[in-house]
Amino acid sequence: MTLKIISATEVLFVGDVEMVTLPGEKGRFTVLNNHASLISTLVAGDITYRNGADSATTHIDGGIADVDNNIVSVCVY
């Protein structure tokens, strides 16, 4: 699936990932390939994503996540 993490001023990450874990308002949640569509508000915390053996973490202060058709779009502030 494709993960896009963007802010108002820059693109923080765009690439293929196997999984992404997001800090949702109601708790952390993980998105895998073929996940059901959803929209969620995000709170301050870490976005963790993995592709194979490689993993990375991006800290955010909050934002919105949209999951649809194996594209995870995250708008952060």
Tab-separated table of C-alpha atoms in Angstrom:
chain	number	residue	atom	x	y	z
A	1	MET	CA	0.000	0.000	0.000
A	2	THR	CA	1.063	3.614	-0.410
A	3	LEU	CA	1.630	5.938	2.557
A	4	LYS	CA	1.642	9.714	2.124
A	5	ILE	CA	2.494	11.949	5.085
A	6	ILE	CA	2.165	15.648	4.296
A	7	SER	CA	2.044	18.948	6.152
A	8	ALA	CA	1.045	22.400	4.965
A	9	THR	CA	4.660	23.157	4.072
A	10	GLU	CA	6.279	19.876	2.998
A	11	VAL	CA	5.936	16.238	2.019
A	12	LEU	CA	7.362	14.224	4.917
A	13	PHE	CA	7.105	10.777	3.305
A	14	VAL	CA	5.660	9.086	0.219
A	15	GLY	CA	6.307	5.419	-0.463
A	16	ASP	CA	5.188	1.822	-0.338
A	17	VAL	CA	4.763	0.243	3.098
A	18	GLU	CA	3.516	-3.076	4.491
A	19	MET	CA	1.985	-1.547	7.614
A	20	VAL	CA	1.505	1.773	9.339
A	21	THR	CA	0.550	2.457	12.961
A	22	LEU	CA	-1.133	5.778	13.718
A	23	PRO	CA	-1.968	7.660	16.962
A	24	GLY	CA	-5.763	7.876	16.640
A	25	GLU	CA	-7.880	10.002	18.934
A	26	LYS	CA	-9.433	6.831	20.405
A	27	GLY	CA	-6.091	4.986	20.580
A	28	ARG	CA	-3.295	3.701	18.347
A	29	PHE	CA	-4.353	1.610	15.356
A	30	THR	CA	-2.551	-0.296	12.620
A	31	VAL	CA	-3.412	-0.310	8.924
A	32	LEU	CA	-2.424	-3.256	6.720
A	33	ASN	CA	-2.886	-3.942	3.014
A	34	ASN	CA	-6.576	-4.123	1.930
A	35	HIS	CA	-7.771	-2.375	5.116
A	36	ALA	CA	-11.358	-1.120	5.162
A	37	SER	CA	-11.835	2.542	4.248
A	38	LEU	CA	-11.790	4.952	7.183
A	39	ILE	CA	-11.163	8.525	8.252
A	40	SER	CA	-9.705	9.300	11.682
A	41	THR	CA	-8.465	12.287	13.617
A	42	LEU	CA	-4.943	11.914	14.991
A	43	VAL	CA	-3.425	13.178	18.218
A	44	ALA	CA	0.181	13.933	19.147
A	45	GLY	CA	2.328	10.831	18.891
A	46	ASP	CA	4.385	8.715	16.522
A	47	ILE	CA	3.500	7.333	13.114
A	48	THR	CA	5.413	4.077	12.652
A	49	TYR	CA	5.660	2.427	9.252
A	50	ARG	CA	7.450	-0.635	7.909
A	51	ASN	CA	8.438	-2.044	4.555
A	52	GLY	CA	10.226	-5.374	4.843
A	53	ALA	CA	12.990	-5.164	7.435
A	54	ASP	CA	13.089	-1.350	7.236
A	55	SER	CA	11.001	0.697	9.660
A	56	ALA	CA	10.763	4.387	10.461
A	57	THR	CA	8.973	6.696	12.860
A	58	THR	CA	7.680	10.232	12.353
A	59	HIS	CA	6.480	12.312	15.322
A	60	ILE	CA	3.358	14.442	14.762
A	61	ASP	CA	1.391	16.947	16.820
A	62	GLY	CA	-1.931	15.814	15.348
A	63	GLY	CA	-3.780	15.590	12.055
A	64	ILE	CA	-6.190	13.541	9.955
A	65	ALA	CA	-5.772	10.123	8.317
A	66	ASP	CA	-7.725	8.823	5.317
A	67	VAL	CA	-7.485	5.149	4.301
A	68	ASP	CA	-8.986	4.128	0.948
A	69	ASN	CA	-8.033	1.614	-1.759
A	70	ASN	CA	-4.609	0.817	-0.251
A	71	ILE	CA	-3.657	4.503	-0.009
A	72	VAL	CA	-3.098	5.951	3.464
A	73	SER	CA	-3.090	9.771	3.300
A	74	VAL	CA	-2.022	11.547	6.466
A	75	CYS	CA	-2.280	15.344	6.776
A	76	VAL	CA	-0.369	16.543	9.827
A	77	TYR	CA	0.216	19.779	11.712
